[in-house]
Amino acid sequence: MNARIIKIWQDLQSSYYFIPGLMGLGSVCLAYLTIHLDEIYGLQVSDFGFFLSNKADGARTILATIAGSMMGVAATTFSITMVAVTSAAGQYGPRLIGNFMRDRGNQVTLGTFTSTFIYCLLILRVARTGDAQGEENAVAEFVPNISLLTAMGLTLMSVGVLLYFIHHVPETLNVGNITARVGRRLRKDIETLYPEELGAQDKDNDADLTEYTLEDAIDIRAKAEGYIQTVNADALLRVAKKDNTVVKIEYRPGDFVTRGDVLLRVWPHEEWSEDSTKYQNAYAMGQDRTAHQNILFLADELVEILARALSPGVNDPFTAINCINWFHSAMKVFMKGDMPSPYRRDDDGNLRVIAYPIDFERFASVICDQSRAYIASDRNTTLKMMTVLTELAAQSENKDAKAVLTTHLEKLRDAALEAQSSSPDAKDIKVRFNHAQKMIEDVEFYKGEVTSQRWIGGRG
């Protein structure tokens, strides 16, 4: 599958017309089905009492009322949704607009009202009164009672959806739910870190690259500029196997490239036609970064929420602390997980793709370095972030990860001492840092502190 098709599918999922469009098409099919059933079987008023109509005029009035009401409610719903999206973009950051656009609750709500309107409109077309002017050209009265009963059912369902929507909108705008949604997706994407699902990884995580020099490589360059939104790694693996080549990915999803930048380097093992189009088709670009295959985008979203929460106009340290908790969850999963090998092999065990994953040092830098200036300006968030970094460093069995976390802890202390003008706050930060250092260096001391009721423990 071409990467552009994957991109189109991602764009459709974050649109307000795809799901409602499918539901509208379903309502057209349902209308023709119920009309056909009415023509064959029909229902008498005595069968369902007040749910049906014995005159076409009554049926047309009911259908027209439902159709008009549905369009009014759909317009109101759409307006509320736009206000919610605009408010969220202004308060939490424009990067979160895509999350609201992809919300299935909003899409299904709009689709329910519009499809009910379409259904009633189509049924209204066939409900007709009789014409007694001349036996030869007379038109028999037709009351589509099965269709009318279905329309009543759709109306009751629409009322239920409206009640759900009224409850769903405030829930969607709750900052706790927003950060939790982003944090959970970040944690999930880390568990399948790119390029984990690309072919089979090198078990020894070591490949002989001496024959793959830059002088022998064929450069596949970008024909356009923008953010890389999708890399169809499976298609790239298949093309490399078919052409008997080794491919090195130079840009990952989320990176910005300009026209002429080297996207891939290809090393052919035999004579090659140098058809770069099929390699370029593995990339899809756009004007914006997306969360697809890009955990750094999700980390940036959490940093943006934290930064806005700690801005002077908002001054909400508890939302920032909530973001730090999700930082903790994401960094812990990243630290505990196994890094996928950059050397990806085909079914025959041959090296085909070289794709370096995002390492822990860069991931920690995106979170800690970008948020440090905001966190350091507030005592509460500084102490919370120091707690998180201390726990992660003390629990880490990887020396490199422990060194990275300790470095970020020191940087946070320095930034906080410089930003905090209150001497009591500065003293708290110094004491907390010295205590944290001792826990990181002495595992047994850390275990004792965790089970205590002091700052690093206090949970029991």
PDB file of N, CA and C in Angstrom, residues 44-110:
ATOM      1  N   GLN A  44     -50.799  -2.408   9.265  1.00  0.00           N
ATOM      2  CA  GLN A  44     -52.064  -1.738   9.543  1.00  0.00           C
ATOM      3  C   GLN A  44     -51.968  -0.998  10.875  1.00  0.00           C
ATOM      4  N   VAL A  45     -52.796   0.055  11.018  1.00  0.00           N
ATOM      5  CA  VAL A  45     -52.778   0.856  12.229  1.00  0.00           C
ATOM      6  C   VAL A  45     -53.101   0.004  13.454  1.00  0.00           C
ATOM      7  N   SER A  46     -53.968  -0.959  13.276  1.00  0.00           N
ATOM      8  CA  SER A  46     -54.378  -1.796  14.406  1.00  0.00           C
ATOM      9  C   SER A  46     -53.239  -2.650  14.943  1.00  0.00           C
ATOM     10  N   ASP A  47     -52.191  -2.810  14.120  1.00  0.00           N
ATOM     11  CA  ASP A  47     -51.082  -3.657  14.559  1.00  0.00           C
ATOM     12  C   ASP A  47     -50.260  -3.004  15.667  1.00  0.00           C
ATOM     13  N   PHE A  48     -50.038  -1.686  15.554  1.00  0.00           N
ATOM     14  CA  PHE A  48     -49.178  -1.004  16.509  1.00  0.00           C
ATOM     15  C   PHE A  48     -49.831   0.219  17.144  1.00  0.00           C
ATOM     16  N   GLY A  49     -51.110   0.402  16.948  1.00  0.00           N
ATOM     17  CA  GLY A  49     -51.838   1.479  17.617  1.00  0.00           C
ATOM     18  C   GLY A  49     -51.326   2.859  17.274  1.00  0.00           C
ATOM     19  N   PHE A  50     -51.055   3.641  18.328  1.00  0.00           N
ATOM     20  CA  PHE A  50     -50.722   5.052  18.113  1.00  0.00           C
ATOM     21  C   PHE A  50     -49.343   5.263  17.507  1.00  0.00           C
ATOM     22  N   PHE A  51     -48.523   4.208  17.324  1.00  0.00           N
ATOM     23  CA  PHE A  51     -47.221   4.372  16.706  1.00  0.00           C
ATOM     24  C   PHE A  51     -47.316   4.596  15.194  1.00  0.00           C
ATOM     25  N   LEU A  52     -48.437   4.257  14.602  1.00  0.00           N
ATOM     26  CA  LEU A  52     -48.576   4.348  13.154  1.00  0.00           C
ATOM     27  C   LEU A  52     -49.640   5.378  12.780  1.00  0.00           C
ATOM     28  N   SER A  53     -49.742   5.617  11.490  1.00  0.00           N
ATOM     29  CA  SER A  53     -50.706   6.595  10.976  1.00  0.00           C
ATOM     30  C   SER A  53     -51.596   5.920   9.934  1.00  0.00           C
ATOM     31  N   ASN A  54     -52.896   6.290   9.948  1.00  0.00           N
ATOM     32  CA  ASN A  54     -53.805   5.712   8.953  1.00  0.00           C
ATOM     33  C   ASN A  54     -54.001   6.626   7.761  1.00  0.00           C
ATOM     34  N   LYS A  55     -53.356   7.793   7.755  1.00  0.00           N
ATOM     35  CA  LYS A  55     -53.444   8.734   6.648  1.00  0.00           C
ATOM     36  C   LYS A  55     -52.051   9.173   6.228  1.00  0.00           C
ATOM     37  N   ALA A  56     -51.870   9.399   4.935  1.00  0.00           N
ATOM     38  CA  ALA A  56     -50.574   9.837   4.434  1.00  0.00           C
ATOM     39  C   ALA A  56     -50.226  11.233   4.931  1.00  0.00           C
ATOM     40  N   ASP A  57     -51.248  12.091   5.074  1.00  0.00           N
ATOM     41  CA  ASP A  57     -50.984  13.449   5.566  1.00  0.00           C
ATOM     42  C   ASP A  57     -50.370  13.416   6.965  1.00  0.00           C
ATOM     43  N   GLY A  58     -50.909  12.558   7.824  1.00  0.00           N
ATOM     44  CA  GLY A  58     -50.356  12.432   9.169  1.00  0.00           C
ATOM     45  C   GLY A  58     -48.918  11.929   9.147  1.00  0.00           C
ATOM     46  N   ALA A  59     -48.648  10.938   8.284  1.00  0.00           N
ATOM     47  CA  ALA A  59     -47.282  10.406   8.171  1.00  0.00           C
ATOM     48  C   ALA A  59     -46.325  11.469   7.671  1.00  0.00           C
ATOM     49  N   ARG A  60     -46.758  12.254   6.677  1.00  0.00           N
ATOM     50  CA  ARG A  60     -45.900  13.312   6.128  1.00  0.00           C
ATOM     51  C   ARG A  60     -45.613  14.387   7.182  1.00  0.00           C
ATOM     52  N   THR A  61     -46.600  14.696   7.999  1.00  0.00           N
ATOM     53  CA  THR A  61     -46.401  15.701   9.055  1.00  0.00           C
ATOM     54  C   THR A  61     -45.372  15.212  10.072  1.00  0.00           C
ATOM     55  N   ILE A  62     -45.497  13.946  10.467  1.00  0.00           N
ATOM     56  CA  ILE A  62     -44.543  13.377  11.432  1.00  0.00           C
ATOM     57  C   ILE A  62     -43.133  13.372  10.859  1.00  0.00           C
ATOM     58  N   LEU A  63     -42.992  12.929   9.608  1.00  0.00           N
ATOM     59  CA  LEU A  63     -41.668  12.855   8.981  1.00  0.00           C
ATOM     60  C   LEU A  63     -41.057  14.236   8.801  1.00  0.00           C
ATOM     61  N   ALA A  64     -41.885  15.210   8.384  1.00  0.00           N
ATOM     62  CA  ALA A  64     -41.380  16.570   8.202  1.00  0.00           C
ATOM     63  C   ALA A  64     -40.934  17.172   9.531  1.00  0.00           C
ATOM     64  N   THR A  65     -41.678  16.884  10.595  1.00  0.00           N
ATOM     65  CA  THR A  65     -41.313  17.399  11.918  1.00  0.00           C
ATOM     66  C   THR A  65     -39.990  16.803  12.379  1.00  0.00           C
ATOM     67  N   ILE A  66     -39.838  15.495  12.188  1.00  0.00           N
ATOM     68  CA  ILE A  66     -38.588  14.835  12.596  1.00  0.00           C
ATOM     69  C   ILE A  66     -37.412  15.374  11.791  1.00  0.00           C
ATOM     70  N   ALA A  67     -37.600  15.494  10.477  1.00  0.00           N
ATOM     71  CA  ALA A  67     -36.509  15.957   9.615  1.00  0.00           C
ATOM     72  C   ALA A  67     -36.080  17.371   9.994  1.00  0.00           C
ATOM     73  N   GLY A  68     -37.045  18.261  10.178  1.00  0.00           N
ATOM     74  CA  GLY A  68     -36.710  19.632  10.554  1.00  0.00           C
ATOM     75  C   GLY A  68     -36.011  19.716  11.906  1.00  0.00           C
ATOM     76  N   SER A  69     -36.495  18.921  12.846  1.00  0.00           N
ATOM     77  CA  SER A  69     -35.894  18.923  14.181  1.00  0.00           C
ATOM     78  C   SER A  69     -34.468  18.395  14.141  1.00  0.00           C
ATOM     79  N   MET A  70     -34.236  17.351  13.363  1.00  0.00           N
ATOM     80  CA  MET A  70     -32.908  16.766  13.300  1.00  0.00           C
ATOM     81  C   MET A  70     -31.888  17.750  12.731  1.00  0.00           C
ATOM     82  N   MET A  71     -32.271  18.517  11.704  1.00  0.00           N
ATOM     83  CA  MET A  71     -31.339  19.482  11.135  1.00  0.00           C
ATOM     84  C   MET A  71     -31.047  20.606  12.129  1.00  0.00           C
ATOM     85  N   GLY A  72     -32.058  21.013  12.878  1.00  0.00           N
ATOM     86  CA  GLY A  72     -31.832  22.037  13.903  1.00  0.00           C
ATOM     87  C   GLY A  72     -30.892  21.553  14.987  1.00  0.00           C
ATOM     88  N   VAL A  73     -31.126  20.319  15.448  1.00  0.00           N
ATOM     89  CA  VAL A  73     -30.268  19.756  16.488  1.00  0.00           C
ATOM     90  C   VAL A  73     -28.857  19.517  15.948  1.00  0.00           C
ATOM     91  N   ALA A  74     -28.751  19.061  14.688  1.00  0.00           N
ATOM     92  CA  ALA A  74     -27.434  18.828  14.096  1.00  0.00           C
ATOM     93  C   ALA A  74     -26.648  20.129  14.002  1.00  0.00           C
ATOM     94  N   ALA A  75     -27.314  21.218  13.609  1.00  0.00           N
ATOM     95  CA  ALA A  75     -26.638  22.518  13.519  1.00  0.00           C
ATOM     96  C   ALA A  75     -26.167  22.978  14.890  1.00  0.00           C
ATOM     97  N   THR A  76     -27.016  22.791  15.905  1.00  0.00           N
ATOM     98  CA  THR A  76     -26.630  23.176  17.265  1.00  0.00           C
ATOM     99  C   THR A  76     -25.460  22.328  17.760  1.00  0.00           C
ATOM    100  N   THR A  77     -25.525  21.031  17.479  1.00  0.00           N
ATOM    101  CA  THR A  77     -24.457  20.128  17.890  1.00  0.00           C
ATOM    102  C   THR A  77     -23.140  20.510  17.231  1.00  0.00           C
ATOM    103  N   PHE A  78     -23.204  20.805  15.935  1.00  0.00           N
ATOM    104  CA  PHE A  78     -21.997  21.186  15.210  1.00  0.00           C
ATOM    105  C   PHE A  78     -21.411  22.482  15.781  1.00  0.00           C
ATOM    106  N   SER A  79     -22.274  23.430  16.116  1.00  0.00           N
ATOM    107  CA  SER A  79     -21.807  24.697  16.688  1.00  0.00           C
ATOM    108  C   SER A  79     -21.124  24.470  18.036  1.00  0.00           C
ATOM    109  N   ILE A  80     -21.741  23.637  18.866  1.00  0.00           N
ATOM    110  CA  ILE A  80     -21.139  23.336  20.175  1.00  0.00           C
ATOM    111  C   ILE A  80     -19.781  22.659  19.995  1.00  0.00           C
ATOM    112  N   THR A  81     -19.707  21.752  19.029  1.00  0.00           N
ATOM    113  CA  THR A  81     -18.449  21.052  18.780  1.00  0.00           C
ATOM    114  C   THR A  81     -17.352  22.029  18.348  1.00  0.00           C
ATOM    115  N   MET A  82     -17.694  22.950  17.449  1.00  0.00           N
ATOM    116  CA  MET A  82     -16.713  23.928  16.984  1.00  0.00           C
ATOM    117  C   MET A  82     -16.243  24.832  18.130  1.00  0.00           C
ATOM    118  N   VAL A  83     -17.173  25.222  18.996  1.00  0.00           N
ATOM    119  CA  VAL A  83     -16.804  26.045  20.152  1.00  0.00           C
ATOM    120  C   VAL A  83     -15.861  25.261  21.071  1.00  0.00           C
ATOM    121  N   ALA A  84     -16.176  23.981  21.271  1.00  0.00           N
ATOM    122  CA  ALA A  84     -15.335  23.146  22.130  1.00  0.00           C
ATOM    123  C   ALA A  84     -13.927  22.998  21.550  1.00  0.00           C
ATOM    124  N   VAL A  85     -13.842  22.747  20.238  1.00  0.00           N
ATOM    125  CA  VAL A  85     -12.538  22.590  19.588  1.00  0.00           C
ATOM    126  C   VAL A  85     -11.741  23.888  19.662  1.00  0.00           C
ATOM    127  N   THR A  86     -12.398  25.017  19.384  1.00  0.00           N
ATOM    128  CA  THR A  86     -11.725  26.314  19.430  1.00  0.00           C
ATOM    129  C   THR A  86     -11.240  26.624  20.841  1.00  0.00           C
ATOM    130  N   SER A  87     -12.089  26.351  21.821  1.00  0.00           N
ATOM    131  CA  SER A  87     -11.712  26.600  23.216  1.00  0.00           C
ATOM    132  C   SER A  87     -10.534  25.736  23.629  1.00  0.00           C
ATOM    133  N   ALA A  88     -10.565  24.480  23.252  1.00  0.00           N
ATOM    134  CA  ALA A  88      -9.473  23.573  23.616  1.00  0.00           C
ATOM    135  C   ALA A  88      -8.173  23.977  22.938  1.00  0.00           C
ATOM    136  N   ALA A  89      -8.258  24.388  21.667  1.00  0.00           N
ATOM    137  CA  ALA A  89      -7.051  24.805  20.945  1.00  0.00           C
ATOM    138  C   ALA A  89      -6.426  26.027  21.594  1.00  0.00           C
ATOM    139  N   GLY A  90      -7.274  26.967  22.040  1.00  0.00           N
ATOM    140  CA  GLY A  90      -6.751  28.170  22.673  1.00  0.00           C
ATOM    141  C   GLY A  90      -6.211  27.931  24.065  1.00  0.00           C
ATOM    142  N   GLN A  91      -6.828  27.007  24.790  1.00  0.00           N
ATOM    143  CA  GLN A  91      -6.447  26.790  26.186  1.00  0.00           C
ATOM    144  C   GLN A  91      -5.337  25.759  26.348  1.00  0.00           C
ATOM    145  N   TYR A  92      -5.395  24.686  25.552  1.00  0.00           N
ATOM    146  CA  TYR A  92      -4.441  23.589  25.734  1.00  0.00           C
ATOM    147  C   TYR A  92      -3.420  23.473  24.616  1.00  0.00           C
ATOM    148  N   GLY A  93      -3.622  24.183  23.507  1.00  0.00           N
ATOM    149  CA  GLY A  93      -2.646  24.151  22.424  1.00  0.00           C
ATOM    150  C   GLY A  93      -3.241  23.636  21.123  1.00  0.00           C
ATOM    151  N   PRO A  94      -2.804  24.196  19.989  1.00  0.00           N
ATOM    152  CA  PRO A  94      -3.359  23.795  18.689  1.00  0.00           C
ATOM    153  C   PRO A  94      -3.038  22.363  18.297  1.00  0.00           C
ATOM    154  N   ARG A  95      -1.991  21.775  18.888  1.00  0.00           N
ATOM    155  CA  ARG A  95      -1.648  20.391  18.543  1.00  0.00           C
ATOM    156  C   ARG A  95      -2.744  19.407  18.955  1.00  0.00           C
ATOM    157  N   LEU A  96      -3.603  19.815  19.894  1.00  0.00           N
ATOM    158  CA  LEU A  96      -4.636  18.909  20.397  1.00  0.00           C
ATOM    159  C   LEU A  96      -5.901  18.917  19.543  1.00  0.00           C
ATOM    160  N   ILE A  97      -5.952  19.788  18.519  1.00  0.00           N
ATOM    161  CA  ILE A  97      -7.153  19.842  17.674  1.00  0.00           C
ATOM    162  C   ILE A  97      -7.427  18.481  17.042  1.00  0.00           C
ATOM    163  N   GLY A  98      -6.360  17.809  16.595  1.00  0.00           N
ATOM    164  CA  GLY A  98      -6.536  16.501  15.967  1.00  0.00           C
ATOM    165  C   GLY A  98      -7.184  15.488  16.886  1.00  0.00           C
ATOM    166  N   ASN A  99      -6.886  15.563  18.195  1.00  0.00           N
ATOM    167  CA  ASN A  99      -7.499  14.641  19.152  1.00  0.00           C
ATOM    168  C   ASN A  99      -9.003  14.831  19.215  1.00  0.00           C
ATOM    169  N   PHE A 100      -9.464  16.084  19.187  1.00  0.00           N
ATOM    170  CA  PHE A 100     -10.898  16.362  19.225  1.00  0.00           C
ATOM    171  C   PHE A 100     -11.554  15.978  17.899  1.00  0.00           C
ATOM    172  N   MET A 101     -10.847  16.197  16.797  1.00  0.00           N
ATOM    173  CA  MET A 101     -11.404  15.839  15.490  1.00  0.00           C
ATOM    174  C   MET A 101     -11.564  14.329  15.354  1.00  0.00           C
ATOM    175  N   ARG A 102     -10.653  13.572  15.985  1.00  0.00           N
ATOM    176  CA  ARG A 102     -10.732  12.109  15.902  1.00  0.00           C
ATOM    177  C   ARG A 102     -11.698  11.507  16.912  1.00  0.00           C
ATOM    178  N   ASP A 103     -12.300  12.319  17.755  1.00  0.00           N
ATOM    179  CA  ASP A 103     -13.186  11.806  18.790  1.00  0.00           C
ATOM    180  C   ASP A 103     -14.398  11.126  18.164  1.00  0.00           C
ATOM    181  N   ARG A 104     -14.541   9.837  18.410  1.00  0.00           N
ATOM    182  CA  ARG A 104     -15.629   9.069  17.798  1.00  0.00           C
ATOM    183  C   ARG A 104     -16.996   9.507  18.316  1.00  0.00           C
ATOM    184  N   GLY A 105     -17.061   9.951  19.561  1.00  0.00           N
ATOM    185  CA  GLY A 105     -18.343  10.384  20.114  1.00  0.00           C
ATOM    186  C   GLY A 105     -18.917  11.552  19.337  1.00  0.00           C
ATOM    187  N   ASN A 106     -18.085  12.557  19.033  1.00  0.00           N
ATOM    188  CA  ASN A 106     -18.550  13.709  18.260  1.00  0.00           C
ATOM    189  C   ASN A 106     -18.945  13.313  16.849  1.00  0.00           C
ATOM    190  N   GLN A 107     -18.149  12.458  16.226  1.00  0.00           N
ATOM    191  CA  GLN A 107     -18.422  12.053  14.844  1.00  0.00           C
ATOM    192  C   GLN A 107     -19.726  11.260  14.746  1.00  0.00           C
ATOM    193  N   VAL A 108     -19.922  10.330  15.671  1.00  0.00           N
ATOM    194  CA  VAL A 108     -21.141   9.508  15.642  1.00  0.00           C
ATOM    195  C   VAL A 108     -22.371  10.358  15.954  1.00  0.00           C
ATOM    196  N   THR A 109     -22.227  11.352  16.852  1.00  0.00           N
ATOM    197  CA  THR A 109     -23.355  12.232  17.176  1.00  0.00           C
ATOM    198  C   THR A 109     -23.810  13.005  15.943  1.00  0.00           C
ATOM    199  N   LEU A 110     -22.862  13.615  15.247  1.00  0.00           N
ATOM    200  CA  LEU A 110     -23.209  14.338  14.021  1.00  0.00           C
ATOM    201  C   LEU A 110     -23.808  13.395  12.979  1.00  0.00           C
TER     202      LEU A 110
END
